[in-house]
PDB file of C-alpha atoms in Angstrom:
ATOM      1  CA  GLU A   7     -20.366  -1.514 -22.126  1.00  0.00           C
ATOM      2  CA  ILE A   8     -20.969  -3.478 -18.957  1.00  0.00           C
ATOM      3  CA  VAL A   9     -24.522  -3.020 -17.687  1.00  0.00           C
ATOM      4  CA  LEU A  10     -24.984  -3.373 -13.942  1.00  0.00           C
ATOM      5  CA  THR A  11     -28.402  -4.417 -12.677  1.00  0.00           C
ATOM      6  CA  GLN A  12     -29.173  -4.026  -8.996  1.00  0.00           C
ATOM      7  CA  SER A  13     -31.885  -5.799  -7.067  1.00  0.00           C
ATOM      8  CA  PRO A  14     -34.176  -5.243  -5.407  1.00  0.00           C
ATOM      9  CA  GLY A  15     -35.090  -1.741  -6.487  1.00  0.00           C
ATOM     10  CA  THR A  16     -36.389  -0.975  -3.017  1.00  0.00           C
ATOM     11  CA  LEU A  17     -35.757  -2.894   0.195  1.00  0.00           C
ATOM     12  CA  SER A  18     -37.923  -2.240   3.238  1.00  0.00           C
ATOM     13  CA  LEU A  19     -36.395  -3.308   6.544  1.00  0.00           C
ATOM     14  CA  SER A  20     -36.195  -2.242  10.177  1.00  0.00           C
ATOM     15  CA  PRO A  21     -33.272  -1.146  12.326  1.00  0.00           C
ATOM     16  CA  GLY A  22     -31.400  -4.152  13.619  1.00  0.00           C
ATOM     17  CA  GLU A  23     -32.226  -6.310  10.620  1.00  0.00           C
ATOM     18  CA  ARG A  24     -29.835  -7.548   7.945  1.00  0.00           C
ATOM     19  CA  ALA A  25     -29.836  -6.176   4.397  1.00  0.00           C
ATOM     20  CA  THR A  26     -28.616  -8.033   1.326  1.00  0.00           C
ATOM     21  CA  LEU A  27     -28.220  -6.045  -1.894  1.00  0.00           C
ATOM     22  CA  SER A  28     -27.359  -7.583  -5.242  1.00  0.00           C
ATOM     23  CA  CYS A  29     -25.445  -6.259  -8.251  1.00  0.00           C
ATOM     24  CA  ARG A  30     -25.307  -8.355 -11.416  1.00  0.00           C
ATOM     25  CA  ALA A  31     -23.088  -7.515 -14.382  1.00  0.00           C
ATOM     26  CA  SER A  32     -23.875  -8.196 -18.042  1.00  0.00           C
ATOM     27  CA  GLN A  33     -20.366  -9.619 -18.444  1.00  0.00           C
ATOM     28  CA  SER A  34     -17.600 -10.674 -16.132  1.00  0.00           C
ATOM     29  CA  ILE A  35     -15.895  -7.824 -14.292  1.00  0.00           C
ATOM     30  CA  SER A  36     -12.160  -8.172 -14.582  1.00  0.00           C
ATOM     31  CA  GLY A  37     -10.066  -8.144 -11.444  1.00  0.00           C
ATOM     32  CA  THR A  38     -13.069  -7.741  -9.107  1.00  0.00           C
ATOM     33  CA  TYR A  39     -12.995  -4.019  -9.877  1.00  0.00           C
ATOM     34  CA  LEU A  40     -16.365  -3.461  -8.240  1.00  0.00           C
ATOM     35  CA  ALA A  41     -17.247  -0.755  -5.721  1.00  0.00           C
ATOM     36  CA  TRP A  42     -20.282   0.092  -3.611  1.00  0.00           C
ATOM     37  CA  TYR A  43     -21.369   3.605  -2.662  1.00  0.00           C
ATOM     38  CA  GLN A  44     -23.948   5.007  -0.259  1.00  0.00           C
ATOM     39  CA  GLN A  45     -25.898   8.132  -1.154  1.00  0.00           C
ATOM     40  CA  THR A  46     -28.206  10.038   1.146  1.00  0.00           C
ATOM     41  CA  PRO A  47     -30.412  12.900  -0.135  1.00  0.00           C
ATOM     42  CA  GLY A  48     -28.448  16.025  -0.908  1.00  0.00           C
ATOM     43  CA  GLN A  49     -25.123  14.408  -0.054  1.00  0.00           C
ATOM     44  CA  ALA A  50     -22.158  13.257  -2.091  1.00  0.00           C
ATOM     45  CA  PRO A  51     -21.845   9.521  -2.694  1.00  0.00           C
ATOM     46  CA  ARG A  52     -19.645   7.831  -0.085  1.00  0.00           C
ATOM     47  CA  LEU A  53     -17.353   4.934  -0.913  1.00  0.00           C
ATOM     48  CA  LEU A  54     -18.144   1.857   1.166  1.00  0.00           C
ATOM     49  CA  ILE A  55     -16.451  -1.074  -0.572  1.00  0.00           C
ATOM     50  CA  TYR A  56     -13.812  -1.374  -3.297  1.00  0.00           C
ATOM     51  CA  GLY A  57     -12.245  -4.417  -4.930  1.00  0.00           C
ATOM     52  CA  ALA A  58     -15.590  -6.160  -4.294  1.00  0.00           C
ATOM     53  CA  SER A  59     -14.784  -6.888  -0.634  1.00  0.00           C
ATOM     54  CA  SER A  60     -12.404  -4.308   0.841  1.00  0.00           C
ATOM     55  CA  ARG A  61     -13.932  -1.777   3.220  1.00  0.00           C
ATOM     56  CA  ALA A  62     -13.026   1.846   2.673  1.00  0.00           C
ATOM     57  CA  SER A  63     -11.404   3.833   5.438  1.00  0.00           C
ATOM     58  CA  GLY A  64     -13.765   4.562   8.314  1.00  0.00           C
ATOM     59  CA  ILE A  65     -16.500   2.202   7.168  1.00  0.00           C
ATOM     60  CA  PRO A  66     -17.813   0.011  10.006  1.00  0.00           C
ATOM     61  CA  ASP A  67     -17.499  -3.743   9.763  1.00  0.00           C
ATOM     62  CA  ARG A  68     -21.295  -4.028   9.592  1.00  0.00           C
ATOM     63  CA  PHE A  69     -20.763  -3.420   5.866  1.00  0.00           C
ATOM     64  CA  SER A  70     -19.308  -6.274   3.858  1.00  0.00           C
ATOM     65  CA  GLY A  71     -18.971  -7.035   0.173  1.00  0.00           C
ATOM     66  CA  SER A  72     -18.562 -10.284  -1.679  1.00  0.00           C
ATOM     67  CA  GLY A  73     -18.721 -11.803  -5.119  1.00  0.00           C
ATOM     68  CA  SER A  74     -16.776 -12.179  -8.325  1.00  0.00           C
ATOM     69  CA  GLY A  75     -17.342 -12.506 -12.033  1.00  0.00           C
ATOM     70  CA  THR A  76     -20.863 -11.248 -12.645  1.00  0.00           C
ATOM     71  CA  ASP A  77     -22.528 -11.525  -9.233  1.00  0.00           C
ATOM     72  CA  PHE A  78     -21.772  -9.267  -6.299  1.00  0.00           C
ATOM     73  CA  THR A  79     -23.421  -8.655  -2.946  1.00  0.00           C
ATOM     74  CA  LEU A  80     -23.369  -5.898  -0.352  1.00  0.00           C
ATOM     75  CA  THR A  81     -24.463  -7.025   3.092  1.00  0.00           C
ATOM     76  CA  ILE A  82     -25.306  -4.684   5.946  1.00  0.00           C
ATOM     77  CA  SER A  83     -25.739  -6.447   9.242  1.00  0.00           C
ATOM     78  CA  ARG A  84     -27.631  -4.853  12.130  1.00  0.00           C
ATOM     79  CA  LEU A  85     -29.110  -1.880  10.265  1.00  0.00           C
ATOM     80  CA  GLU A  86     -28.850   1.492  11.948  1.00  0.00           C
ATOM     81  CA  PRO A  87     -31.056   4.542  11.205  1.00  0.00           C
ATOM     82  CA  GLY A  88     -28.285   6.229   9.223  1.00  0.00           C
ATOM     83  CA  ASP A  89     -28.017   3.263   6.864  1.00  0.00           C
ATOM     84  CA  PHE A  90     -31.343   4.014   5.172  1.00  0.00           C
ATOM     85  CA  ALA A  91     -30.179   5.476   1.895  1.00  0.00           C
ATOM     86  CA  VAL A  92     -29.598   4.615  -1.761  1.00  0.00           C
ATOM     87  CA  TYR A  93     -26.801   2.198  -2.579  1.00  0.00           C
ATOM     88  CA  PHE A  94     -25.281   1.776  -5.996  1.00  0.00           C
ATOM     89  CA  CYS A  95     -22.571  -0.399  -7.416  1.00  0.00           C
ATOM     90  CA  GLN A  96     -19.920   0.611  -9.929  1.00  0.00           C
ATOM     91  CA  GLN A  97     -17.471  -1.315 -12.089  1.00  0.00           C
ATOM     92  CA  TYR A  98     -14.142   0.279 -12.852  1.00  0.00           C
ATOM     93  CA  GLY A  99     -12.335  -2.533 -14.645  1.00  0.00           C
ATOM     94  CA  THR A 100     -13.581  -2.024 -18.194  1.00  0.00           C
ATOM     95  CA  SER A 101     -14.107   1.174 -20.123  1.00  0.00           C
ATOM     96  CA  PRO A 102     -16.460   2.921 -19.861  1.00  0.00           C
ATOM     97  CA  ILE A 103     -16.901   2.969 -16.114  1.00  0.00           C
ATOM     98  CA  THR A 104     -20.548   2.141 -15.385  1.00  0.00           C
ATOM     99  CA  PHE A 105     -22.929   2.258 -12.448  1.00  0.00           C
ATOM    100  CA  GLY A 106     -25.954   0.321 -11.315  1.00  0.00           C
ATOM    101  CA  GLN A 107     -29.351   1.979 -11.078  1.00  0.00           C
ATOM    102  CA  GLY A 108     -29.331   1.823  -7.289  1.00  0.00           C
ATOM    103  CA  THR A 109     -31.199   0.098  -4.478  1.00  0.00           C
ATOM    104  CA  ARG A 110     -33.220   2.228  -2.088  1.00  0.00           C
ATOM    105  CA  LEU A 111     -33.058   0.945   1.479  1.00  0.00           C
ATOM    106  CA  GLU A 112     -36.023   2.260   3.433  1.00  0.00           C
ATOM    107  CA  ILE A 113     -37.534   1.757   6.830  1.00  0.00           C
TER     108      ILE A 113
ATOM    109  CA  GLN B   1      -8.738  15.565   5.474  1.00  0.00           C
ATOM    110  CA  VAL B   2      -9.374  15.146   1.760  1.00  0.00           C
ATOM    111  CA  HIS B   3     -12.070  17.454   0.409  1.00  0.00           C
ATOM    112  CA  LEU B   4     -13.486  18.311  -2.989  1.00  0.00           C
ATOM    113  CA  VAL B   5     -15.607  21.466  -3.087  1.00  0.00           C
ATOM    114  CA  GLN B   6     -17.541  22.284  -6.226  1.00  0.00           C
ATOM    115  CA  SER B   7     -18.903  25.527  -7.583  1.00  0.00           C
ATOM    116  CA  GLY B   8     -22.539  26.488  -7.201  1.00  0.00           C
ATOM    117  CA  ALA B   9     -25.674  25.666  -9.135  1.00  0.00           C
ATOM    118  CA  GLU B  10     -26.090  26.923 -12.691  1.00  0.00           C
ATOM    119  CA  VAL B  11     -29.064  27.637 -14.928  1.00  0.00           C
ATOM    120  CA  LYS B  12     -28.325  27.691 -18.630  1.00  0.00           C
ATOM    121  CA  LYS B  13     -30.267  28.025 -21.859  1.00  0.00           C
ATOM    122  CA  PRO B  14     -30.141  25.346 -24.549  1.00  0.00           C
ATOM    123  CA  GLY B  15     -27.082  25.753 -26.750  1.00  0.00           C
ATOM    124  CA  ALA B  16     -25.021  27.457 -24.055  1.00  0.00           C
ATOM    125  CA  SER B  17     -21.984  26.097 -22.234  1.00  0.00           C
ATOM    126  CA  VAL B  18     -21.353  25.518 -18.545  1.00  0.00           C
ATOM    127  CA  LYS B  19     -18.103  25.256 -16.613  1.00  0.00           C
ATOM    128  CA  VAL B  20     -18.019  23.621 -13.186  1.00  0.00           C
ATOM    129  CA  SER B  21     -15.024  23.806 -10.876  1.00  0.00           C
ATOM    130  CA  CYS B  22     -13.813  21.358  -8.242  1.00  0.00           C
ATOM    131  CA  LYS B  23     -11.367  22.632  -5.621  1.00  0.00           C
ATOM    132  CA  ALA B  24      -9.256  19.915  -4.013  1.00  0.00           C
ATOM    133  CA  SER B  25      -7.586  20.063  -0.617  1.00  0.00           C
ATOM    134  CA  GLY B  26      -5.941  17.721   1.870  1.00  0.00           C
ATOM    135  CA  TYR B  27      -3.803  15.787  -0.603  1.00  0.00           C
ATOM    136  CA  SER B  28      -1.151  16.217  -3.289  1.00  0.00           C
ATOM    137  CA  PHE B  29      -3.334  17.289  -6.189  1.00  0.00           C
ATOM    138  CA  ASN B  30      -1.021  16.219  -9.003  1.00  0.00           C
ATOM    139  CA  ASN B  31      -0.514  12.719  -7.557  1.00  0.00           C
ATOM    140  CA  TYR B  32      -4.075  11.739  -8.409  1.00  0.00           C
ATOM    141  CA  GLY B  33      -6.605  11.898 -11.201  1.00  0.00           C
ATOM    142  CA  MET B  34     -10.068  13.410 -11.226  1.00  0.00           C
ATOM    143  CA  HIS B  35     -13.233  11.877 -12.595  1.00  0.00           C
ATOM    144  CA  TRP B  36     -16.457  13.612 -13.509  1.00  0.00           C
ATOM    145  CA  VAL B  37     -19.794  11.841 -13.113  1.00  0.00           C
ATOM    146  CA  ARG B  38     -23.290  13.165 -13.656  1.00  0.00           C
ATOM    147  CA  GLN B  39     -26.652  11.971 -12.415  1.00  0.00           C
ATOM    148  CA  ALA B  40     -29.865  13.080 -14.058  1.00  0.00           C
ATOM    149  CA  PRO B  41     -33.070  12.999 -12.005  1.00  0.00           C
ATOM    150  CA  GLY B  42     -34.148   9.407 -11.419  1.00  0.00           C
ATOM    151  CA  GLN B  43     -31.283   8.024 -13.486  1.00  0.00           C
ATOM    152  CA  ARG B  44     -28.183   6.020 -12.672  1.00  0.00           C
ATOM    153  CA  PRO B  45     -24.897   7.885 -12.454  1.00  0.00           C
ATOM    154  CA  GLU B  46     -23.098   8.350 -15.763  1.00  0.00           C
ATOM    155  CA  TRP B  47     -19.321   8.537 -16.080  1.00  0.00           C
ATOM    156  CA  MET B  48     -18.205  11.515 -18.174  1.00  0.00           C
ATOM    157  CA  GLY B  49     -14.448  11.390 -18.183  1.00  0.00           C
ATOM    158  CA  TRP B  50     -11.167  11.525 -16.300  1.00  0.00           C
ATOM    159  CA  ILE B  51      -8.112  13.772 -16.218  1.00  0.00           C
ATOM    160  CA  ASN B  52      -4.605  13.023 -15.014  1.00  0.00           C
ATOM    161  CA  ALA B  53      -3.991  15.992 -12.743  1.00  0.00           C
ATOM    162  CA  ASP B  54      -0.232  15.756 -13.261  1.00  0.00           C
ATOM    163  CA  ASN B  55       0.106  15.828 -17.049  1.00  0.00           C
ATOM    164  CA  GLY B  56      -3.411  16.798 -18.124  1.00  0.00           C
ATOM    165  CA  TYR B  57      -4.059  13.627 -20.138  1.00  0.00           C
ATOM    166  CA  VAL B  58      -7.790  13.100 -20.552  1.00  0.00           C
ATOM    167  CA  LYS B  59     -10.162  10.255 -21.349  1.00  0.00           C
ATOM    168  CA  TYR B  60     -13.749  11.058 -22.268  1.00  0.00           C
ATOM    169  CA  SER B  61     -16.803   8.884 -22.548  1.00  0.00           C
ATOM    170  CA  GLU B  62     -17.710   8.134 -26.138  1.00  0.00           C
ATOM    171  CA  LYS B  63     -21.153   9.623 -25.630  1.00  0.00           C
ATOM    172  CA  LEU B  64     -19.872  13.041 -24.547  1.00  0.00           C
ATOM    173  CA  TYR B  65     -16.387  13.364 -26.070  1.00  0.00           C
ATOM    174  CA  ALA B  66     -17.495  15.928 -28.660  1.00  0.00           C
ATOM    175  CA  ARG B  67     -19.003  18.283 -26.052  1.00  0.00           C
ATOM    176  CA  VAL B  68     -17.014  17.837 -22.835  1.00  0.00           C
ATOM    177  CA  SER B  69     -13.657  19.293 -21.883  1.00  0.00           C
ATOM    178  CA  LEU B  70     -11.746  18.533 -18.688  1.00  0.00           C
ATOM    179  CA  THR B  71      -8.913  20.751 -17.551  1.00  0.00           C
ATOM    180  CA  ARG B  72      -7.032  21.446 -14.361  1.00  0.00           C
ATOM    181  CA  ASP B  73      -4.991  24.185 -12.725  1.00  0.00           C
ATOM    182  CA  ILE B  74      -2.272  22.609 -10.600  1.00  0.00           C
ATOM    183  CA  SER B  75      -1.398  25.840  -8.794  1.00  0.00           C
ATOM    184  CA  ALA B  76      -5.027  26.284  -7.793  1.00  0.00           C
ATOM    185  CA  THR B  77      -5.509  22.532  -7.082  1.00  0.00           C
ATOM    186  CA  THR B  78      -8.714  22.794  -9.062  1.00  0.00           C
ATOM    187  CA  GLY B  79     -10.280  20.715 -11.794  1.00  0.00           C
ATOM    188  CA  TYR B  80     -12.776  21.989 -14.326  1.00  0.00           C
ATOM    189  CA  MET B  81     -15.489  20.393 -16.419  1.00  0.00           C
ATOM    190  CA  GLU B  82     -16.944  22.314 -19.350  1.00  0.00           C
ATOM    191  CA  LEU B  83     -19.931  20.998 -21.276  1.00  0.00           C
ATOM    192  CA  SER B  84     -21.001  22.751 -24.467  1.00  0.00           C
ATOM    193  CA  SER B  85     -24.095  22.786 -26.696  1.00  0.00           C
ATOM    194  CA  LEU B  86     -26.291  22.152 -23.698  1.00  0.00           C
ATOM    195  CA  ARG B  87     -29.673  20.509 -24.125  1.00  0.00           C
ATOM    196  CA  SER B  88     -32.468  19.738 -21.689  1.00  0.00           C
ATOM    197  CA  GLU B  89     -31.191  16.167 -21.277  1.00  0.00           C
ATOM    198  CA  ASP B  90     -28.011  17.570 -19.713  1.00  0.00           C
ATOM    199  CA  THR B  91     -29.972  18.704 -16.654  1.00  0.00           C
ATOM    200  CA  ALA B  92     -28.297  16.788 -13.856  1.00  0.00           C
ATOM    201  CA  VAL B  93     -26.156  16.953 -10.758  1.00  0.00           C
ATOM    202  CA  TYR B  94     -22.504  16.941 -11.781  1.00  0.00           C
ATOM    203  CA  TYR B  95     -19.893  15.437  -9.450  1.00  0.00           C
ATOM    204  CA  CYS B  96     -16.129  15.402  -9.386  1.00  0.00           C
ATOM    205  CA  ALA B  97     -14.367  12.533  -7.640  1.00  0.00           C
ATOM    206  CA  ARG B  98     -10.739  11.680  -6.952  1.00  0.00           C
ATOM    207  CA  GLY B  99      -9.221   8.751  -8.776  1.00  0.00           C
ATOM    208  CA  SER B 100      -5.819   7.443  -9.733  1.00  0.00           C
ATOM    209  CA  ASN B 101      -3.371   9.278 -11.967  1.00  0.00           C
ATOM    210  CA  THR B 102      -2.199   6.015 -13.584  1.00  0.00           C
ATOM    211  CA  GLY B 103      -5.416   5.700 -15.591  1.00  0.00           C
ATOM    212  CA  TRP B 104      -9.180   5.973 -15.487  1.00  0.00           C
ATOM    213  CA  LEU B 105      -9.625   2.281 -14.711  1.00  0.00           C
ATOM    214  CA  ARG B 106      -8.645  -0.063 -11.876  1.00  0.00           C
ATOM    215  CA  TYR B 107      -9.073   2.528  -9.137  1.00  0.00           C
ATOM    216  CA  TRP B 108     -12.182   3.516  -7.222  1.00  0.00           C
ATOM    217  CA  LEU B 109     -13.642   7.016  -6.873  1.00  0.00           C
ATOM    218  CA  ASP B 110     -13.075   8.549  -3.452  1.00  0.00           C
ATOM    219  CA  PRO B 111     -13.972  11.068  -2.229  1.00  0.00           C
ATOM    220  CA  TRP B 112     -16.644  12.850  -4.230  1.00  0.00           C
ATOM    221  CA  GLY B 113     -17.486  16.522  -4.365  1.00  0.00           C
ATOM    222  CA  GLN B 114     -20.818  17.705  -3.045  1.00  0.00           C
ATOM    223  CA  GLY B 115     -22.294  17.988  -6.528  1.00  0.00           C
ATOM    224  CA  THR B 116     -23.359  20.898  -8.732  1.00  0.00           C
ATOM    225  CA  LEU B 117     -26.872  21.102 -10.115  1.00  0.00           C
ATOM    226  CA  VAL B 118     -26.930  22.238 -13.723  1.00  0.00           C
ATOM    227  CA  THR B 119     -30.368  23.059 -15.088  1.00  0.00           C
ATOM    228  CA  VAL B 120     -30.859  23.556 -18.814  1.00  0.00           C
ATOM    229  CA  SER B 121     -34.067  25.355 -19.598  1.00  0.00           C
ATOM    230  CA  SER B 122     -35.317  27.926 -22.049  1.00  0.00           C
TER     231      SER B 122
END
């Protein structure tokens, strides 16, 4: 199965700063079938990005995704208080579907 | 608005079974599929399986295929996940999420249910 490794494990930043989160796959992800989700405590995961770079409905353009093959990046420009959460990546191109271990974005 | 609402928390003894429901609203239920994902404390999410809500075709993860069963009730627009022979390692939050009905791959999961905590303890 494809193992997704996210880095860093924890990222400490301040509101207004830029966050760069990495997701590396153990083998190439076919078709850029890579998504990013945001999870806040006690809440359901929320889809941010699909197809590696397409923003989901209602997601502000401060969130952007990039990458292909084995290396993917989620960038959040101009952090807002509500952005401090856990972010995890997911590949859905090869069975079984797998997830990264998450990056915690904290103030 | 698309919503998935799951049943409440469960406490089960080892060896028992648990059945979690996921009520869908705001979309044509049988035009999509439904995934189930679980997340144990401090662990990454784990994909459990997928069901085509139209014809009931299922795909299970290799790790859980012997113990998990996914079903759906089209008239009730509800999906169900049953996990048998529970053990302490099955303690986790269980989520349903909407996917495609053309297959378990090549389509993202959106939205997700609010999650159901299943605790397995003697």
